[in-house]
């Protein structure tokens, strides 16, 4: 015990006497530790106890229900020019981005800062409605049931779109991490969409999921979070694998992957190859960003946001752009 206390004291003394520029070095070490954690479990990119901050942006409509469960709720952010009280809604219809948070299928929230702030600011300024949803989580609901929640939320948002001054035919579905897996699964599974009563949407953006093909993951060494999510049944692995569920006629899909995670980009390439066989447009966008920053930095000025914007704008009909 004395040795341990002495070691801690010496470490504290050493840190206290480091030169001022050492803070940058320590910050880099902290970042590398977080990156290592992200590689082991991408949804644990933040250190234990460091929760994602709550968004400071207030939704125009909060906790809009799309089901009976308390987690089946969505927040709606409306661009100023498309508030329902204005005449603009009668003349122009806004496209919609529907966002699904990550969290290893077992945590996360629709009003997290990294989920909402930069994305909403960017696309609201371009005339889009931004919708952020919650869904049921493990252990209450497995990933297939969670995907059904996403489809239900999409159907409900499409039904409510006219009241927001939005166009139900101009939806982009987006998700990060586990949420990216869910949106890719809904994208690839027409039966999930049909069951929910959702209508076709324009395309999907999946932000850094390493789980578009679950079967090979489970047949090799894998992170323990997958065991709780998809279990041991190969039939369920196939049912929750967007790559294996993908069918001809699917809409365009953009898979953003971190080049710092081989599993993410390799899986994205595999789904793109499958898309090529089926005649489905599946694009892979590689980014030298951490798993967390792929989510958090989307919407900030730069080449990354511009590339995602180009994919979306190719599919939608933007109504206006603020100067």
Short mmCIF file of C-alpha atoms in Angstrom, two decimals:
data_model
loop_
_atom_site.label_atom_id
_atom_site.label_comp_id
_atom_site.label_asym_id
_atom_site.label_seq_id
_atom_site.Cartn_x
_atom_site.Cartn_y
_atom_site.Cartn_z
CA UNK A 1 0.00 0.00 0.00
CA UNK A 2 2.84 2.41 0.88
CA UNK A 3 4.48 1.62 -2.46
CA UNK A 4 1.23 2.33 -4.30
CA UNK A 5 0.74 5.63 -2.50
CA UNK A 6 4.32 6.62 -3.18
CA UNK A 7 3.94 5.81 -6.86
CA UNK A 8 0.79 7.91 -7.13
CA UNK A 9 2.46 10.79 -5.34
CA UNK A 10 5.51 10.62 -7.59
CA UNK A 11 3.31 10.52 -10.67
CA UNK A 12 1.35 13.52 -9.46
CA UNK A 13 4.60 15.39 -8.71
CA UNK A 14 5.97 14.55 -12.14
CA UNK A 15 2.81 15.84 -13.82
CA UNK A 16 2.90 18.98 -11.71
CA UNK A 17 6.47 19.74 -12.79
CA UNK A 18 5.96 19.05 -16.52
CA UNK A 19 6.65 22.00 -18.81
CA UNK A 20 3.66 23.90 -20.18
CA UNK A 21 3.85 22.25 -23.62
CA UNK A 22 3.41 18.83 -21.98
CA UNK A 23 -0.32 19.44 -21.76
CA UNK A 24 -0.52 18.92 -25.49
CA UNK A 25 1.39 15.65 -25.18
CA UNK A 26 -0.93 14.44 -22.41
CA UNK A 27 -3.93 15.41 -24.48
CA UNK A 28 -2.59 13.28 -27.31
CA UNK A 29 -2.10 10.35 -24.94
CA UNK A 30 -5.69 10.74 -23.71
CA UNK A 31 -6.92 10.83 -27.30
CA UNK A 32 -5.00 7.64 -28.14
CA UNK A 33 -6.50 5.89 -25.10
CA UNK A 34 -9.96 6.92 -26.27
CA UNK A 35 -9.18 5.70 -29.79
CA UNK A 36 -8.06 2.35 -28.37
CA UNK A 37 -11.28 2.07 -26.41
CA UNK A 38 -13.21 2.93 -29.55
CA UNK A 39 -11.44 0.16 -31.44
CA UNK A 40 -12.38 -2.34 -28.74
CA UNK A 41 -15.96 -1.11 -28.48
CA UNK A 42 -16.74 1.78 -30.84
CA UNK A 43 -19.68 2.96 -28.78
CA UNK A 44 -17.43 3.37 -25.73
CA UNK A 45 -15.27 6.03 -27.34
CA UNK A 46 -15.77 8.33 -24.36
CA UNK A 47 -14.06 7.38 -21.08
CA UNK A 48 -16.19 5.80 -18.38
CA UNK A 49 -18.34 8.43 -16.71
CA UNK A 50 -17.94 10.90 -19.57
CA UNK A 51 -21.42 11.14 -21.02
CA UNK A 52 -22.23 12.94 -24.24
CA UNK A 53 -23.40 16.45 -23.47
CA UNK A 54 -27.04 17.31 -23.98
CA UNK A 55 -27.78 19.47 -26.99
CA UNK A 56 -28.31 23.15 -26.28
CA UNK A 57 -30.55 23.45 -29.31
CA UNK A 58 -34.23 23.32 -28.46
CA UNK A 59 -36.47 21.32 -30.78
CA UNK A 60 -39.54 22.91 -32.33
CA UNK A 61 -41.49 19.84 -31.23
CA UNK A 62 -40.19 17.58 -28.45
CA UNK A 63 -41.02 13.93 -27.71
CA UNK A 64 -43.43 13.40 -30.57
CA UNK A 65 -44.79 9.87 -30.16
CA UNK A 66 -44.58 7.20 -32.83
CA UNK A 67 -45.44 4.25 -30.54
CA UNK A 68 -46.61 3.31 -27.07
CA UNK A 69 -43.20 2.81 -25.44
CA UNK A 70 -41.67 5.85 -23.69
CA UNK A 71 -38.57 5.49 -25.90
CA UNK A 72 -40.58 5.59 -29.12
CA UNK A 73 -40.30 9.36 -29.38
CA UNK A 74 -38.76 11.89 -31.75
CA UNK A 75 -37.69 15.54 -31.62
CA UNK A 76 -38.41 17.77 -34.59
CA UNK A 77 -36.29 20.79 -35.59
CA UNK A 78 -37.86 23.15 -38.13
CA UNK A 79 -36.03 25.75 -40.20
CA UNK A 80 -37.37 29.24 -39.54
CA UNK A 81 -38.70 29.74 -43.05
CA UNK A 82 -40.83 26.61 -42.71
CA UNK A 83 -42.54 27.17 -39.38
CA UNK A 84 -46.16 26.01 -39.85
CA UNK A 85 -47.43 29.54 -39.14
CA UNK A 86 -45.78 30.99 -42.24
CA UNK A 87 -47.07 31.11 -45.79
CA UNK A 88 -43.92 29.38 -47.00
CA UNK A 89 -45.37 26.00 -46.10
CA UNK A 90 -48.09 26.45 -48.70
CA UNK A 91 -45.58 27.19 -51.45
CA UNK A 92 -42.53 25.05 -50.74
CA UNK A 93 -41.94 21.72 -49.07
CA UNK A 94 -38.77 21.01 -47.13
CA UNK A 95 -36.75 17.80 -47.36
CA UNK A 96 -36.25 15.88 -44.12
CA UNK A 97 -33.27 14.20 -42.46
CA UNK A 98 -34.25 11.53 -39.92
CA UNK A 99 -31.38 10.76 -37.53
CA UNK A 100 -30.81 7.64 -35.38
CA UNK A 101 -28.30 7.84 -32.50
CA UNK A 102 -25.66 5.23 -31.70
CA UNK A 103 -24.78 3.54 -28.42
CA UNK A 104 -24.10 -0.14 -28.94
CA UNK A 105 -27.84 -0.89 -29.26
CA UNK A 106 -28.11 -0.35 -25.50
CA UNK A 107 -27.77 3.37 -24.73
CA UNK A 108 -27.69 6.81 -26.32
CA UNK A 109 -30.21 9.59 -26.70
CA UNK A 110 -31.83 11.65 -29.43
CA UNK A 111 -30.91 14.98 -27.83
CA UNK A 112 -27.18 14.32 -27.39
CA UNK A 113 -25.03 17.20 -28.57
CA UNK A 114 -22.99 15.00 -30.94
CA UNK A 115 -26.17 13.71 -32.52
CA UNK A 116 -27.94 17.03 -33.03
CA UNK A 117 -25.94 20.24 -32.81
CA UNK A 118 -23.71 20.44 -35.87
CA UNK A 119 -26.04 18.47 -38.13
CA UNK A 120 -29.14 20.46 -37.26
CA UNK A 121 -27.33 23.79 -37.60
CA UNK A 122 -26.00 22.82 -41.02
CA UNK A 123 -29.13 21.37 -42.59
CA UNK A 124 -31.68 23.71 -41.01
CA UNK A 125 -29.79 26.56 -42.64
CA UNK A 126 -30.30 24.81 -45.97
CA UNK A 127 -34.03 24.41 -45.62
CA UNK A 128 -34.18 20.87 -44.26
CA UNK A 129 -36.28 19.63 -41.38
CA UNK A 130 -34.15 17.62 -38.93
CA UNK A 131 -35.75 14.82 -36.91
CA UNK A 132 -33.84 12.95 -34.18
CA UNK A 133 -35.38 9.77 -32.79
CA UNK A 134 -35.09 7.47 -29.82
CA UNK A 135 -35.87 3.77 -30.07
CA UNK A 136 -36.14 0.85 -27.68
CA UNK A 137 -32.79 -0.58 -26.56
CA UNK A 138 -31.19 -3.74 -25.23
CA UNK A 139 -32.16 -5.73 -23.27
CA UNK A 140 -35.77 -4.71 -23.93
CA UNK A 141 -35.47 -4.92 -27.72
CA UNK A 142 -32.95 -6.71 -29.93
CA UNK A 143 -31.49 -5.01 -33.04
CA UNK A 144 -34.19 -6.39 -35.33
CA UNK A 145 -36.90 -4.97 -33.08
CA UNK A 146 -34.96 -1.71 -32.90
CA UNK A 147 -34.90 -1.58 -36.70
CA UNK A 148 -38.66 -1.98 -36.66
CA UNK A 149 -38.80 1.06 -34.38
CA UNK A 150 -36.78 3.05 -36.93
CA UNK A 151 -39.21 2.02 -39.67
CA UNK A 152 -42.17 3.00 -37.46
CA UNK A 153 -40.57 6.38 -36.73
CA UNK A 154 -40.00 6.92 -40.45
CA UNK A 155 -43.65 6.13 -41.23
CA UNK A 156 -44.86 8.47 -38.48
CA UNK A 157 -42.55 11.28 -39.59
CA UNK A 158 -43.69 10.90 -43.19
CA UNK A 159 -47.31 11.14 -42.05
CA UNK A 160 -46.59 14.29 -40.01
CA UNK A 161 -44.33 15.91 -42.62
CA UNK A 162 -47.03 18.12 -44.22
CA UNK A 163 -47.74 19.72 -40.83
CA UNK A 164 -44.05 20.67 -40.67
CA UNK A 165 -44.06 22.20 -44.14
CA UNK A 166 -42.07 19.17 -45.29
CA UNK A 167 -42.33 16.77 -48.19
CA UNK A 168 -43.03 13.12 -47.17
CA UNK A 169 -41.45 12.00 -50.44
CA UNK A 170 -38.12 13.72 -49.65
CA UNK A 171 -36.65 11.85 -46.69
CA UNK A 172 -33.01 11.00 -46.02
CA UNK A 173 -32.43 8.46 -43.22
CA UNK A 174 -29.17 8.79 -41.28
CA UNK A 175 -27.61 6.99 -38.31
CA UNK A 176 -24.34 6.68 -36.44
CA UNK A 177 -22.64 3.52 -35.12
CA UNK A 178 -25.35 1.14 -33.88
CA UNK A 179 -27.82 3.63 -35.36
CA UNK A 180 -25.97 3.32 -38.67
CA UNK A 181 -26.46 -0.44 -38.51
CA UNK A 182 -30.19 0.07 -37.87
CA UNK A 183 -30.71 2.48 -40.77
CA UNK A 184 -28.70 0.23 -43.09
CA UNK A 185 -30.82 -2.74 -42.03
CA UNK A 186 -34.07 -0.86 -42.66
CA UNK A 187 -32.63 0.32 -45.97
CA UNK A 188 -31.90 -3.27 -47.02
CA UNK A 189 -35.12 -4.88 -45.72
CA UNK A 190 -38.27 -3.98 -47.68
CA UNK A 191 -40.43 -6.11 -45.39
CA UNK A 192 -39.56 -3.95 -42.37
CA UNK A 193 -40.67 -0.87 -44.28
CA UNK A 194 -43.87 -2.54 -45.47
CA UNK A 195 -44.75 -3.74 -41.96
CA UNK A 196 -44.41 -0.21 -40.60
CA UNK A 197 -46.41 1.38 -43.39
CA UNK A 198 -43.54 3.65 -44.39
CA UNK A 199 -43.25 4.86 -47.94
CA UNK A 200 -40.02 4.82 -49.99
CA UNK A 201 -37.40 7.42 -49.09
CA UNK A 202 -34.62 8.89 -51.18
CA UNK A 203 -31.49 7.41 -49.62
CA UNK A 204 -29.59 6.49 -46.48
CA UNK A 205 -26.37 7.73 -44.83
CA UNK A 206 -24.74 5.26 -42.42
CA UNK A 207 -22.02 6.86 -40.28
CA UNK A 208 -19.31 4.36 -39.35
CA UNK A 209 -20.85 1.02 -38.50
CA UNK A 210 -18.71 -2.12 -38.54
CA UNK A 211 -21.78 -4.35 -38.52
CA UNK A 212 -23.29 -4.35 -42.01
CA UNK A 213 -22.49 -8.07 -42.25
CA UNK A 214 -22.98 -9.68 -38.85
CA UNK A 215 -22.38 -13.33 -39.76
CA UNK A 216 -18.62 -13.17 -40.39
CA UNK A 217 -18.18 -11.03 -37.28
CA UNK A 218 -19.76 -13.69 -35.08
CA UNK A 219 -17.78 -16.52 -36.68
CA UNK A 220 -14.46 -14.87 -35.80
CA UNK A 221 -13.02 -13.11 -32.77
CA UNK A 222 -15.39 -10.28 -31.92
CA UNK A 223 -16.18 -7.71 -29.27
CA UNK A 224 -18.46 -8.85 -26.50
CA UNK A 225 -21.09 -6.21 -27.24
CA UNK A 226 -22.15 -8.31 -30.25
CA UNK A 227 -22.99 -11.32 -28.10
CA UNK A 228 -25.63 -9.42 -26.14
CA UNK A 229 -26.98 -7.85 -29.32
CA UNK A 230 -27.27 -10.73 -31.81
CA UNK A 231 -26.82 -13.90 -29.76
CA UNK A 232 -25.74 -17.26 -31.20
CA UNK A 233 -28.32 -18.09 -33.87
CA UNK A 234 -26.85 -17.90 -37.43
CA UNK A 235 -30.34 -17.27 -38.82
CA UNK A 236 -30.61 -14.16 -36.64
CA UNK A 237 -27.16 -13.05 -37.75
CA UNK A 238 -28.34 -13.18 -41.36
CA UNK A 239 -31.58 -11.41 -40.51
CA UNK A 240 -29.66 -8.54 -38.92
CA UNK A 241 -27.01 -8.26 -41.66
CA UNK A 242 -27.78 -5.39 -44.06
CA UNK A 243 -25.37 -6.82 -46.63
CA UNK A 244 -27.19 -10.14 -46.71
CA UNK A 245 -30.64 -8.52 -46.66
CA UNK A 246 -29.90 -6.07 -49.48
CA UNK A 247 -32.13 -6.55 -52.52
CA UNK A 248 -32.22 -5.16 -56.04
CA UNK A 249 -34.15 -1.92 -56.27
CA UNK A 250 -32.88 -0.48 -52.98
CA UNK A 251 -32.29 3.27 -52.91
CA UNK A 252 -28.78 4.82 -52.83
CA UNK A 253 -26.72 4.22 -49.70
CA UNK A 254 -23.67 6.12 -48.44
CA UNK A 255 -21.43 4.26 -45.98
CA UNK A 256 -19.03 6.58 -44.14
CA UNK A 257 -16.17 4.66 -42.53
CA UNK A 258 -13.21 5.59 -40.33
CA UNK A 259 -9.87 4.64 -41.89
CA UNK A 260 -8.64 4.19 -38.31
CA UNK A 261 -10.91 1.11 -38.04
CA UNK A 262 -10.18 -1.64 -40.56
CA UNK A 263 -13.35 -3.51 -39.67
CA UNK A 264 -15.60 -0.58 -40.57
CA UNK A 265 -14.11 0.10 -44.01
CA UNK A 266 -13.76 -3.60 -44.87
CA UNK A 267 -17.41 -4.17 -44.05
CA UNK A 268 -18.42 -1.10 -46.05
CA UNK A 269 -16.46 -2.36 -49.05
CA UNK A 270 -18.20 -5.73 -48.77
CA UNK A 271 -21.63 -4.12 -48.87
CA UNK A 272 -20.60 -1.92 -51.80
CA UNK A 273 -19.52 -5.05 -53.66
CA UNK A 274 -22.87 -6.66 -52.92
CA UNK A 275 -24.61 -3.52 -54.11
CA UNK A 276 -22.67 -3.68 -57.37
CA UNK A 277 -23.85 -7.25 -57.95
CA UNK A 278 -27.47 -6.16 -57.44
CA UNK A 279 -27.27 -2.92 -59.37
CA UNK A 280 -27.75 -0.87 -56.18
CA UNK A 281 -25.82 2.37 -55.70
CA UNK A 282 -23.69 1.87 -52.56
CA UNK A 283 -20.94 4.44 -52.02
CA UNK A 284 -18.13 4.27 -49.46
CA UNK A 285 -16.71 7.50 -48.02
CA UNK A 286 -13.46 6.99 -46.12
CA UNK A 287 -12.54 9.55 -43.48
CA UNK A 288 -9.40 9.92 -41.37
CA UNK A 289 -11.50 10.67 -38.31
CA UNK A 290 -12.25 8.79 -35.12
CA UNK A 291 -15.51 6.90 -34.76
CA UNK A 292 -16.77 9.64 -32.47
CA UNK A 293 -15.69 12.53 -34.70
CA UNK A 294 -17.40 11.04 -37.75
CA UNK A 295 -20.60 11.70 -35.84
CA UNK A 296 -19.70 14.91 -34.06
CA UNK A 297 -18.00 16.76 -36.93
CA UNK A 298 -20.64 16.15 -39.56
CA UNK A 299 -22.15 19.54 -40.29
CA UNK A 300 -18.98 21.52 -39.61
CA UNK A 301 -17.44 23.34 -42.59
CA UNK A 302 -15.00 21.18 -44.55
CA UNK A 303 -14.55 18.46 -47.13
CA UNK A 304 -16.26 15.77 -45.02
CA UNK A 305 -19.55 17.65 -44.70
CA UNK A 306 -19.32 18.72 -48.34
CA UNK A 307 -19.02 15.09 -49.47
CA UNK A 308 -22.08 14.01 -47.47
CA UNK A 309 -23.91 17.10 -48.68
CA UNK A 310 -23.15 16.21 -52.29
CA UNK A 311 -24.67 12.74 -51.82
CA UNK A 312 -27.81 14.18 -50.19
CA UNK A 313 -28.27 17.08 -52.58
CA UNK A 314 -28.04 14.70 -55.52
CA UNK A 315 -31.19 13.01 -54.18
CA UNK A 316 -33.23 15.89 -52.70
CA UNK A 317 -34.60 19.17 -54.00
CA UNK A 318 -33.33 21.76 -51.50
CA UNK A 319 -35.73 24.64 -51.14
CA UNK A 320 -33.37 27.43 -50.25
CA UNK A 321 -30.05 28.24 -48.62
CA UNK A 322 -29.42 31.04 -46.18
CA UNK A 323 -26.68 33.46 -47.23
#
